DNA sequence: GTCCTCAATTGAGCAATGCTCAGTTAGGCT
DNA sequence: AGCCTAACTGAGCATTGCTCAATTGAGGAC
């Protein structure tokens, strides 16, 4: 009171960019434990220590806020699932990074990528961009032709990888590497018509890891 | 006014089951053209010609209403995608029914199965049940062993099929049968270790349909 | 240091929405 | 006809998404 120095959580004036980041951070935290329709703008404002009015200066609509948060989560995921560009096997490295990312953040992953205003065009666009980015990386890593058919197959394949990565978190008998191996097998044998991946190679290398449960934990 | 006979759309007292069905029907219709957060209970009540209060007698929560509608959509889909039990090739018949169902109802499909309160446990459970039902049918149709590993693979495979079915609606060069053929190829060669499906068989039968775009429309 | 200016911030307030509840009435039964 | 159960209504409350005029903190000019 008597000191002009402000308390630790006193209301401070922040540069817009920083405030924006803070608000998105609050959204990231809150939306990982409760769905969007259970999170009120009031609550976000209260946690951030600002008034509701201010929040609407940064995000004119709750929807806009949600889109911003999901976008941030997407970028974060894409960054975490990126392979080191110098890696000798970028395909395996990227896949491995993705599967273990899902492993570490299963609930958040489900919340942000299979939840919320999923029917909304903006959210769907974000999800599509994520998928296309991953498919683009696979294309780059394999040197496959980016024709519409291959893209469509790859998108399907990626959906499979997502499913496996999520299911794996509840399957103690299957390791991250098992999923990665299996995914690569499917990719080479079915999606790309890769002549370098004969079924013999698959039989001796990748397939045994996943054929019998309990081999990889 | 003077006649005791009621107007065609006069408020009538309905047996609970019938009213419930009517309300779900309204939800089915409305939710196929607008996301759940854009549909108010008032609107549903107004369309159904009843008061808001009554709606809450049948569905104590908007969430409950939404769950009921999504559940109805799921059952409808599962019924439409069911193969005739006498069909000589139940696997192909079921897949074909599903892919063409998605073809006919793309927007609704996306709305009900990739939209709404997706993060919500109840909705996720419905989606899981749908997937498990389909996987169960595939297991039955192929005679594969229902061990955890196969189930996990099949769930992944089914995610791929969904993706392909949806993408196909925007790919005029790829026919429903192309998707079905390709899906069966993936199923036999990769998911099940079906010795009856050698790669030679696939090369000569299924693969050509999808290898080059434009072959199947 | 004082003043000024701009923009970050506030908080009162509005309309819509989810939800409750005491009361009303339709419609079947005796 | 009279009754009685339960389908139904509608007023009303609390919350929530959103707006806007007024306020105030912080940095620059002097």
PDB file of N, CA and C in Angstrom, chain B residues 114-208:
ATOM      1  N   UNK B 114     -16.801 -35.736 -36.959  1.00  0.00           N
ATOM      2  CA  UNK B 114     -15.566 -34.985 -36.735  1.00  0.00           C
ATOM      3  C   UNK B 114     -15.875 -33.594 -36.205  1.00  0.00           C
ATOM      4  N   UNK B 115     -17.057 -33.420 -35.642  1.00  0.00           N
ATOM      5  CA  UNK B 115     -17.422 -32.090 -35.179  1.00  0.00           C
ATOM      6  C   UNK B 115     -17.962 -32.100 -33.773  1.00  0.00           C
ATOM      7  N   UNK B 116     -18.393 -30.924 -33.348  1.00  0.00           N
ATOM      8  CA  UNK B 116     -19.073 -30.821 -32.069  1.00  0.00           C
ATOM      9  C   UNK B 116     -18.188 -30.941 -30.864  1.00  0.00           C
ATOM     10  N   UNK B 117     -18.791 -31.368 -29.760  1.00  0.00           N
ATOM     11  CA  UNK B 117     -18.072 -31.476 -28.506  1.00  0.00           C
ATOM     12  C   UNK B 117     -17.163 -32.712 -28.538  1.00  0.00           C
ATOM     13  N   UNK B 118     -16.279 -32.732 -29.496  1.00  0.00           N
ATOM     14  CA  UNK B 118     -15.467 -33.919 -29.702  1.00  0.00           C
ATOM     15  C   UNK B 118     -14.618 -34.300 -28.513  1.00  0.00           C
ATOM     16  N   UNK B 119     -14.252 -33.300 -27.728  1.00  0.00           N
ATOM     17  CA  UNK B 119     -13.385 -33.594 -26.589  1.00  0.00           C
ATOM     18  C   UNK B 119     -14.168 -34.259 -25.465  1.00  0.00           C
ATOM     19  N   UNK B 120     -15.470 -34.274 -25.608  1.00  0.00           N
ATOM     20  CA  UNK B 120     -16.276 -34.782 -24.517  1.00  0.00           C
ATOM     21  C   UNK B 120     -16.250 -36.301 -24.438  1.00  0.00           C
ATOM     22  N   UNK B 121     -16.115 -36.822 -23.225  1.00  0.00           N
ATOM     23  CA  UNK B 121     -16.001 -38.275 -23.052  1.00  0.00           C
ATOM     24  C   UNK B 121     -17.155 -39.037 -23.686  1.00  0.00           C
ATOM     25  N   UNK B 122     -18.369 -38.525 -23.519  1.00  0.00           N
ATOM     26  CA  UNK B 122     -19.521 -39.256 -24.044  1.00  0.00           C
ATOM     27  C   UNK B 122     -19.481 -39.352 -25.557  1.00  0.00           C
ATOM     28  N   UNK B 123     -19.125 -38.249 -26.202  1.00  0.00           N
ATOM     29  CA  UNK B 123     -19.057 -38.261 -27.663  1.00  0.00           C
ATOM     30  C   UNK B 123     -17.926 -39.156 -28.130  1.00  0.00           C
ATOM     31  N   UNK B 124     -16.813 -39.070 -27.441  1.00  0.00           N
ATOM     32  CA  UNK B 124     -15.686 -39.906 -27.826  1.00  0.00           C
ATOM     33  C   UNK B 124     -16.052 -41.384 -27.697  1.00  0.00           C
ATOM     34  N   UNK B 125     -16.853 -41.667 -26.675  1.00  0.00           N
ATOM     35  CA  UNK B 125     -17.256 -43.054 -26.485  1.00  0.00           C
ATOM     36  C   UNK B 125     -18.121 -43.530 -27.652  1.00  0.00           C
ATOM     37  N   UNK B 126     -19.010 -42.683 -28.113  1.00  0.00           N
ATOM     38  CA  UNK B 126     -19.833 -43.051 -29.261  1.00  0.00           C
ATOM     39  C   UNK B 126     -18.968 -43.328 -30.480  1.00  0.00           C
ATOM     40  N   UNK B 127     -18.037 -42.425 -30.738  1.00  0.00           N
ATOM     41  CA  UNK B 127     -17.158 -42.613 -31.885  1.00  0.00           C
ATOM     42  C   UNK B 127     -16.381 -43.924 -31.761  1.00  0.00           C
ATOM     43  N   UNK B 128     -15.923 -44.183 -30.544  1.00  0.00           N
ATOM     44  CA  UNK B 128     -15.181 -45.418 -30.315  1.00  0.00           C
ATOM     45  C   UNK B 128     -16.050 -46.641 -30.567  1.00  0.00           C
ATOM     46  N   UNK B 129     -17.294 -46.554 -30.139  1.00  0.00           N
ATOM     47  CA  UNK B 129     -18.189 -47.680 -30.349  1.00  0.00           C
ATOM     48  C   UNK B 129     -18.423 -47.932 -31.830  1.00  0.00           C
ATOM     49  N   UNK B 130     -18.590 -46.844 -32.574  1.00  0.00           N
ATOM     50  CA  UNK B 130     -18.776 -46.987 -34.014  1.00  0.00           C
ATOM     51  C   UNK B 130     -17.572 -47.684 -34.630  1.00  0.00           C
ATOM     52  N   UNK B 131     -16.411 -47.217 -34.260  1.00  0.00           N
ATOM     53  CA  UNK B 131     -15.198 -47.797 -34.826  1.00  0.00           C
ATOM     54  C   UNK B 131     -15.066 -49.264 -34.429  1.00  0.00           C
ATOM     55  N   UNK B 132     -15.353 -49.546 -33.160  1.00  0.00           N
ATOM     56  CA  UNK B 132     -15.233 -50.933 -32.722  1.00  0.00           C
ATOM     57  C   UNK B 132     -16.249 -51.832 -33.407  1.00  0.00           C
ATOM     58  N   UNK B 133     -17.433 -51.287 -33.652  1.00  0.00           N
ATOM     59  CA  UNK B 133     -18.431 -52.075 -34.370  1.00  0.00           C
ATOM     60  C   UNK B 133     -17.939 -52.418 -35.770  1.00  0.00           C
ATOM     61  N   UNK B 134     -17.421 -51.417 -36.454  1.00  0.00           N
ATOM     62  CA  UNK B 134     -16.919 -51.669 -37.801  1.00  0.00           C
ATOM     63  C   UNK B 134     -15.762 -52.666 -37.773  1.00  0.00           C
ATOM     64  N   UNK B 135     -14.862 -52.474 -36.832  1.00  0.00           N
ATOM     65  CA  UNK B 135     -13.733 -53.395 -36.707  1.00  0.00           C
ATOM     66  C   UNK B 135     -14.233 -54.811 -36.411  1.00  0.00           C
ATOM     67  N   UNK B 136     -15.250 -54.902 -35.568  1.00  0.00           N
ATOM     68  CA  UNK B 136     -15.825 -56.212 -35.278  1.00  0.00           C
ATOM     69  C   UNK B 136     -16.386 -56.862 -36.523  1.00  0.00           C
ATOM     70  N   UNK B 137     -17.026 -56.076 -37.349  1.00  0.00           N
ATOM     71  CA  UNK B 137     -17.570 -56.637 -38.584  1.00  0.00           C
ATOM     72  C   UNK B 137     -16.460 -57.134 -39.499  1.00  0.00           C
ATOM     73  N   UNK B 138     -15.398 -56.353 -39.563  1.00  0.00           N
ATOM     74  CA  UNK B 138     -14.279 -56.763 -40.413  1.00  0.00           C
ATOM     75  C   UNK B 138     -13.688 -58.070 -39.889  1.00  0.00           C
ATOM     76  N   UNK B 139     -13.524 -58.129 -38.584  1.00  0.00           N
ATOM     77  CA  UNK B 139     -13.009 -59.353 -37.978  1.00  0.00           C
ATOM     78  C   UNK B 139     -13.888 -60.545 -38.352  1.00  0.00           C
ATOM     79  N   UNK B 140     -15.189 -60.343 -38.230  1.00  0.00           N
ATOM     80  CA  UNK B 140     -16.112 -61.430 -38.535  1.00  0.00           C
ATOM     81  C   UNK B 140     -16.037 -61.808 -40.011  1.00  0.00           C
ATOM     82  N   UNK B 141     -15.920 -60.793 -40.856  1.00  0.00           N
ATOM     83  CA  UNK B 141     -15.930 -61.057 -42.298  1.00  0.00           C
ATOM     84  C   UNK B 141     -14.651 -61.711 -42.773  1.00  0.00           C
ATOM     85  N   UNK B 142     -13.558 -61.476 -42.050  1.00  0.00           N
ATOM     86  CA  UNK B 142     -12.285 -62.033 -42.496  1.00  0.00           C
ATOM     87  C   UNK B 142     -11.876 -63.261 -41.700  1.00  0.00           C
ATOM     88  N   UNK B 143     -12.517 -63.445 -40.554  1.00  0.00           N
ATOM     89  CA  UNK B 143     -12.138 -64.564 -39.714  1.00  0.00           C
ATOM     90  C   UNK B 143     -10.815 -64.378 -39.012  1.00  0.00           C
ATOM     91  N   UNK B 144     -10.372 -63.123 -38.921  1.00  0.00           N
ATOM     92  CA  UNK B 144      -9.109 -62.847 -38.249  1.00  0.00           C
ATOM     93  C   UNK B 144      -9.272 -62.998 -36.737  1.00  0.00           C
ATOM     94  N   UNK B 145      -8.149 -63.226 -36.075  1.00  0.00           N
ATOM     95  CA  UNK B 145      -8.187 -63.391 -34.630  1.00  0.00           C
ATOM     96  C   UNK B 145      -8.350 -62.020 -33.955  1.00  0.00           C
ATOM     97  N   UNK B 146      -9.249 -61.952 -32.981  1.00  0.00           N
ATOM     98  CA  UNK B 146      -9.513 -60.660 -32.338  1.00  0.00           C
ATOM     99  C   UNK B 146      -8.516 -60.326 -31.229  1.00  0.00           C
ATOM    100  N   UNK B 147      -7.260 -60.602 -31.435  1.00  0.00           N
ATOM    101  CA  UNK B 147      -6.281 -60.257 -30.406  1.00  0.00           C
ATOM    102  C   UNK B 147      -6.037 -58.745 -30.405  1.00  0.00           C
ATOM    103  N   UNK B 148      -5.464 -58.244 -29.310  1.00  0.00           N
ATOM    104  CA  UNK B 148      -5.287 -56.789 -29.171  1.00  0.00           C
ATOM    105  C   UNK B 148      -4.497 -56.174 -30.319  1.00  0.00           C
ATOM    106  N   UNK B 149      -3.471 -56.863 -30.758  1.00  0.00           N
ATOM    107  CA  UNK B 149      -2.650 -56.293 -31.825  1.00  0.00           C
ATOM    108  C   UNK B 149      -3.434 -56.135 -33.115  1.00  0.00           C
ATOM    109  N   UNK B 150      -4.137 -57.188 -33.493  1.00  0.00           N
ATOM    110  CA  UNK B 150      -4.937 -57.113 -34.716  1.00  0.00           C
ATOM    111  C   UNK B 150      -5.999 -56.027 -34.600  1.00  0.00           C
ATOM    112  N   UNK B 151      -6.607 -55.948 -33.428  1.00  0.00           N
ATOM    113  CA  UNK B 151      -7.625 -54.928 -33.221  1.00  0.00           C
ATOM    114  C   UNK B 151      -7.045 -53.532 -33.409  1.00  0.00           C
ATOM    115  N   UNK B 152      -5.888 -53.326 -32.833  1.00  0.00           N
ATOM    116  CA  UNK B 152      -5.231 -52.021 -32.947  1.00  0.00           C
ATOM    117  C   UNK B 152      -4.902 -51.703 -34.403  1.00  0.00           C
ATOM    118  N   UNK B 153      -4.381 -52.685 -35.102  1.00  0.00           N
ATOM    119  CA  UNK B 153      -4.095 -52.493 -36.520  1.00  0.00           C
ATOM    120  C   UNK B 153      -5.358 -52.183 -37.305  1.00  0.00           C
ATOM    121  N   UNK B 154      -6.420 -52.914 -36.973  1.00  0.00           N
ATOM    122  CA  UNK B 154      -7.673 -52.716 -37.708  1.00  0.00           C
ATOM    123  C   UNK B 154      -8.249 -51.333 -37.439  1.00  0.00           C
ATOM    124  N   UNK B 155      -8.116 -50.884 -36.205  1.00  0.00           N
ATOM    125  CA  UNK B 155      -8.606 -49.539 -35.905  1.00  0.00           C
ATOM    126  C   UNK B 155      -7.842 -48.502 -36.717  1.00  0.00           C
ATOM    127  N   UNK B 156      -6.545 -48.702 -36.821  1.00  0.00           N
ATOM    128  CA  UNK B 156      -5.744 -47.811 -37.656  1.00  0.00           C
ATOM    129  C   UNK B 156      -6.174 -47.891 -39.114  1.00  0.00           C
ATOM    130  N   UNK B 157      -6.365 -49.094 -39.560  1.00  0.00           N
ATOM    131  CA  UNK B 157      -6.787 -49.293 -40.945  1.00  0.00           C
ATOM    132  C   UNK B 157      -8.133 -48.606 -41.191  1.00  0.00           C
ATOM    133  N   UNK B 158      -9.024 -48.724 -40.216  1.00  0.00           N
ATOM    134  CA  UNK B 158     -10.340 -48.107 -40.389  1.00  0.00           C
ATOM    135  C   UNK B 158     -10.232 -46.592 -40.464  1.00  0.00           C
ATOM    136  N   UNK B 159      -9.348 -46.005 -39.689  1.00  0.00           N
ATOM    137  CA  UNK B 159      -9.122 -44.557 -39.786  1.00  0.00           C
ATOM    138  C   UNK B 159      -8.696 -44.193 -41.197  1.00  0.00           C
ATOM    139  N   UNK B 160      -7.860 -45.026 -41.776  1.00  0.00           N
ATOM    140  CA  UNK B 160      -7.428 -44.792 -43.144  1.00  0.00           C
ATOM    141  C   UNK B 160      -8.619 -44.849 -44.101  1.00  0.00           C
ATOM    142  N   UNK B 161      -9.457 -45.846 -43.908  1.00  0.00           N
ATOM    143  CA  UNK B 161     -10.622 -45.979 -44.789  1.00  0.00           C
ATOM    144  C   UNK B 161     -11.514 -44.740 -44.689  1.00  0.00           C
ATOM    145  N   UNK B 162     -11.731 -44.280 -43.474  1.00  0.00           N
ATOM    146  CA  UNK B 162     -12.530 -43.062 -43.300  1.00  0.00           C
ATOM    147  C   UNK B 162     -11.920 -41.901 -44.073  1.00  0.00           C
ATOM    148  N   UNK B 163     -10.635 -41.728 -43.892  1.00  0.00           N
ATOM    149  CA  UNK B 163      -9.948 -40.634 -44.572  1.00  0.00           C
ATOM    150  C   UNK B 163     -10.113 -40.730 -46.085  1.00  0.00           C
ATOM    151  N   UNK B 164      -9.905 -41.917 -46.611  1.00  0.00           N
ATOM    152  CA  UNK B 164     -10.034 -42.108 -48.055  1.00  0.00           C
ATOM    153  C   UNK B 164     -11.456 -41.847 -48.520  1.00  0.00           C
ATOM    154  N   UNK B 165     -12.405 -42.331 -47.738  1.00  0.00           N
ATOM    155  CA  UNK B 165     -13.802 -42.157 -48.137  1.00  0.00           C
ATOM    156  C   UNK B 165     -14.168 -40.678 -48.209  1.00  0.00           C
ATOM    157  N   UNK B 166     -13.681 -39.919 -47.228  1.00  0.00           N
ATOM    158  CA  UNK B 166     -13.987 -38.486 -47.225  1.00  0.00           C
ATOM    159  C   UNK B 166     -13.246 -37.768 -48.354  1.00  0.00           C
ATOM    160  N   UNK B 167     -11.956 -38.042 -48.476  1.00  0.00           N
ATOM    161  CA  UNK B 167     -11.178 -37.383 -49.529  1.00  0.00           C
ATOM    162  C   UNK B 167     -11.727 -37.706 -50.916  1.00  0.00           C
ATOM    163  N   UNK B 168     -12.212 -38.908 -51.063  1.00  0.00           N
ATOM    164  CA  UNK B 168     -12.709 -39.329 -52.363  1.00  0.00           C
ATOM    165  C   UNK B 168     -13.833 -38.448 -52.890  1.00  0.00           C
ATOM    166  N   UNK B 169     -14.629 -37.938 -51.992  1.00  0.00           N
ATOM    167  CA  UNK B 169     -15.765 -37.111 -52.432  1.00  0.00           C
ATOM    168  C   UNK B 169     -15.290 -35.867 -53.161  1.00  0.00           C
ATOM    169  N   UNK B 170     -14.011 -35.527 -52.965  1.00  0.00           N
ATOM    170  CA  UNK B 170     -13.472 -34.356 -53.661  1.00  0.00           C
ATOM    171  C   UNK B 170     -12.487 -34.769 -54.744  1.00  0.00           C
ATOM    172  N   UNK B 171     -12.453 -36.052 -55.057  1.00  0.00           N
ATOM    173  CA  UNK B 171     -11.504 -36.545 -56.063  1.00  0.00           C
ATOM    174  C   UNK B 171     -12.270 -37.261 -57.160  1.00  0.00           C
ATOM    175  N   UNK B 172     -12.692 -36.521 -58.163  1.00  0.00           N
ATOM    176  CA  UNK B 172     -13.550 -37.102 -59.200  1.00  0.00           C
ATOM    177  C   UNK B 172     -12.867 -38.225 -59.987  1.00  0.00           C
ATOM    178  N   UNK B 173     -11.529 -38.270 -59.923  1.00  0.00           N
ATOM    179  CA  UNK B 173     -10.826 -39.304 -60.679  1.00  0.00           C
ATOM    180  C   UNK B 173     -10.859 -40.658 -59.994  1.00  0.00           C
ATOM    181  N   UNK B 174     -11.259 -40.673 -58.747  1.00  0.00           N
ATOM    182  CA  UNK B 174     -11.241 -41.923 -57.998  1.00  0.00           C
ATOM    183  C   UNK B 174     -12.664 -42.350 -57.680  1.00  0.00           C
ATOM    184  N   UNK B 175     -12.980 -43.586 -58.030  1.00  0.00           N
ATOM    185  CA  UNK B 175     -14.339 -44.067 -57.812  1.00  0.00           C
ATOM    186  C   UNK B 175     -14.471 -44.721 -56.447  1.00  0.00           C
ATOM    187  N   UNK B 176     -15.700 -44.945 -56.044  1.00  0.00           N
ATOM    188  CA  UNK B 176     -15.963 -45.645 -54.794  1.00  0.00           C
ATOM    189  C   UNK B 176     -15.294 -47.012 -54.814  1.00  0.00           C
ATOM    190  N   UNK B 177     -15.411 -47.703 -55.933  1.00  0.00           N
ATOM    191  CA  UNK B 177     -14.814 -49.036 -56.024  1.00  0.00           C
ATOM    192  C   UNK B 177     -13.287 -48.995 -55.906  1.00  0.00           C
ATOM    193  N   UNK B 178     -12.704 -47.936 -56.436  1.00  0.00           N
ATOM    194  CA  UNK B 178     -11.248 -47.802 -56.297  1.00  0.00           C
ATOM    195  C   UNK B 178     -10.861 -47.790 -54.826  1.00  0.00           C
ATOM    196  N   UNK B 179     -11.577 -46.992 -54.057  1.00  0.00           N
ATOM    197  CA  UNK B 179     -11.284 -46.896 -52.630  1.00  0.00           C
ATOM    198  C   UNK B 179     -11.493 -48.246 -51.954  1.00  0.00           C
ATOM    199  N   UNK B 180     -12.573 -48.915 -52.318  1.00  0.00           N
ATOM    200  CA  UNK B 180     -12.854 -50.220 -51.718  1.00  0.00           C
ATOM    201  C   UNK B 180     -11.748 -51.210 -52.064  1.00  0.00           C
ATOM    202  N   UNK B 181     -11.367 -51.241 -53.329  1.00  0.00           N
ATOM    203  CA  UNK B 181     -10.304 -52.160 -53.747  1.00  0.00           C
ATOM    204  C   UNK B 181      -9.012 -51.877 -52.996  1.00  0.00           C
ATOM    205  N   UNK B 182      -8.662 -50.627 -52.980  1.00  0.00           N
ATOM    206  CA  UNK B 182      -7.411 -50.248 -52.324  1.00  0.00           C
ATOM    207  C   UNK B 182      -7.453 -50.598 -50.837  1.00  0.00           C
ATOM    208  N   UNK B 183      -8.566 -50.314 -50.193  1.00  0.00           N
ATOM    209  CA  UNK B 183      -8.688 -50.603 -48.760  1.00  0.00           C
ATOM    210  C   UNK B 183      -8.532 -52.094 -48.488  1.00  0.00           C
ATOM    211  N   UNK B 184      -9.138 -52.900 -49.339  1.00  0.00           N
ATOM    212  CA  UNK B 184      -9.037 -54.353 -49.152  1.00  0.00           C
ATOM    213  C   UNK B 184      -7.598 -54.814 -49.374  1.00  0.00           C
ATOM    214  N   UNK B 185      -6.951 -54.193 -50.344  1.00  0.00           N
ATOM    215  CA  UNK B 185      -5.547 -54.530 -50.578  1.00  0.00           C
ATOM    216  C   UNK B 185      -4.719 -54.270 -49.321  1.00  0.00           C
ATOM    217  N   UNK B 186      -4.888 -53.094 -48.772  1.00  0.00           N
ATOM    218  CA  UNK B 186      -4.133 -52.736 -47.568  1.00  0.00           C
ATOM    219  C   UNK B 186      -4.482 -53.700 -46.442  1.00  0.00           C
ATOM    220  N   UNK B 187      -5.758 -53.978 -46.322  1.00  0.00           N
ATOM    221  CA  UNK B 187      -6.192 -54.870 -45.248  1.00  0.00           C
ATOM    222  C   UNK B 187      -5.506 -56.230 -45.336  1.00  0.00           C
ATOM    223  N   UNK B 188      -5.539 -56.813 -46.527  1.00  0.00           N
ATOM    224  CA  UNK B 188      -5.017 -58.170 -46.682  1.00  0.00           C
ATOM    225  C   UNK B 188      -3.495 -58.214 -46.581  1.00  0.00           C
ATOM    226  N   UNK B 189      -2.850 -57.277 -47.218  1.00  0.00           N
ATOM    227  CA  UNK B 189      -1.387 -57.363 -47.280  1.00  0.00           C
ATOM    228  C   UNK B 189      -0.721 -56.915 -45.992  1.00  0.00           C
ATOM    229  N   UNK B 190      -1.328 -55.973 -45.309  1.00  0.00           N
ATOM    230  CA  UNK B 190      -0.593 -55.375 -44.203  1.00  0.00           C
ATOM    231  C   UNK B 190      -1.212 -55.635 -42.843  1.00  0.00           C
ATOM    232  N   UNK B 191      -2.497 -55.479 -42.756  1.00  0.00           N
ATOM    233  CA  UNK B 191      -3.109 -55.580 -41.438  1.00  0.00           C
ATOM    234  C   UNK B 191      -3.233 -57.034 -41.016  1.00  0.00           C
ATOM    235  N   UNK B 192      -3.901 -57.801 -41.851  1.00  0.00           N
ATOM    236  CA  UNK B 192      -3.945 -59.236 -41.604  1.00  0.00           C
ATOM    237  C   UNK B 192      -2.755 -59.832 -42.326  1.00  0.00           C
ATOM    238  N   UNK B 193      -2.166 -60.861 -41.765  1.00  0.00           N
ATOM    239  CA  UNK B 193      -1.085 -61.505 -42.510  1.00  0.00           C
ATOM    240  C   UNK B 193      -1.697 -62.651 -43.301  1.00  0.00           C
ATOM    241  N   UNK B 194      -2.523 -62.252 -44.236  1.00  0.00           N
ATOM    242  CA  UNK B 194      -3.316 -63.228 -44.967  1.00  0.00           C
ATOM    243  C   UNK B 194      -2.491 -63.887 -46.066  1.00  0.00           C
ATOM    244  N   UNK B 195      -2.172 -65.158 -45.866  1.00  0.00           N
ATOM    245  CA  UNK B 195      -1.353 -65.838 -46.865  1.00  0.00           C
ATOM    246  C   UNK B 195      -2.089 -66.012 -48.187  1.00  0.00           C
ATOM    247  N   UNK B 196      -3.422 -65.939 -48.145  1.00  0.00           N
ATOM    248  CA  UNK B 196      -4.185 -66.101 -49.369  1.00  0.00           C
ATOM    249  C   UNK B 196      -4.089 -64.902 -50.294  1.00  0.00           C
ATOM    250  N   UNK B 197      -3.563 -63.795 -49.765  1.00  0.00           N
ATOM    251  CA  UNK B 197      -3.453 -62.595 -50.584  1.00  0.00           C
ATOM    252  C   UNK B 197      -1.991 -62.324 -50.898  1.00  0.00           C
ATOM    253  N   UNK B 198      -1.501 -62.982 -51.904  1.00  0.00           N
ATOM    254  CA  UNK B 198      -0.115 -62.748 -52.291  1.00  0.00           C
ATOM    255  C   UNK B 198      -0.017 -61.413 -53.018  1.00  0.00           C
ATOM    256  N   UNK B 199       1.185 -60.892 -53.056  1.00  0.00           N
ATOM    257  CA  UNK B 199       1.327 -59.596 -53.719  1.00  0.00           C
ATOM    258  C   UNK B 199       1.036 -59.731 -55.211  1.00  0.00           C
ATOM    259  N   UNK B 200       1.243 -60.934 -55.760  1.00  0.00           N
ATOM    260  CA  UNK B 200       0.947 -61.138 -57.172  1.00  0.00           C
ATOM    261  C   UNK B 200      -0.539 -60.913 -57.445  1.00  0.00           C
ATOM    262  N   UNK B 201      -1.365 -61.510 -56.599  1.00  0.00           N
ATOM    263  CA  UNK B 201      -2.806 -61.347 -56.757  1.00  0.00           C
ATOM    264  C   UNK B 201      -3.197 -59.873 -56.735  1.00  0.00           C
ATOM    265  N   UNK B 202      -2.608 -59.169 -55.785  1.00  0.00           N
ATOM    266  CA  UNK B 202      -2.940 -57.757 -55.664  1.00  0.00           C
ATOM    267  C   UNK B 202      -2.506 -56.978 -56.900  1.00  0.00           C
ATOM    268  N   UNK B 203      -1.291 -57.281 -57.357  1.00  0.00           N
ATOM    269  CA  UNK B 203      -0.801 -56.557 -58.523  1.00  0.00           C
ATOM    270  C   UNK B 203      -1.711 -56.721 -59.727  1.00  0.00           C
ATOM    271  N   UNK B 204      -2.196 -57.953 -59.899  1.00  0.00           N
ATOM    272  CA  UNK B 204      -2.973 -58.187 -61.104  1.00  0.00           C
ATOM    273  C   UNK B 204      -4.430 -57.750 -60.953  1.00  0.00           C
ATOM    274  N   UNK B 205      -4.897 -57.688 -59.724  1.00  0.00           N
ATOM    275  CA  UNK B 205      -6.326 -57.390 -59.563  1.00  0.00           C
ATOM    276  C   UNK B 205      -6.588 -55.980 -59.051  1.00  0.00           C
ATOM    277  N   UNK B 206      -6.230 -55.746 -57.820  1.00  0.00           N
ATOM    278  CA  UNK B 206      -6.667 -54.501 -57.199  1.00  0.00           C
ATOM    279  C   UNK B 206      -5.781 -53.309 -57.526  1.00  0.00           C
ATOM    280  N   UNK B 207      -4.488 -53.520 -57.478  1.00  0.00           N
ATOM    281  CA  UNK B 207      -3.603 -52.366 -57.512  1.00  0.00           C
ATOM    282  C   UNK B 207      -3.763 -51.466 -58.740  1.00  0.00           C
ATOM    283  N   UNK B 208      -3.907 -51.996 -59.924  1.00  0.00           N
ATOM    284  CA  UNK B 208      -3.979 -51.132 -61.098  1.00  0.00           C
ATOM    285  C   UNK B 208      -5.085 -50.080 -61.015  1.00  0.00           C
TER     286      UNK B 208
END
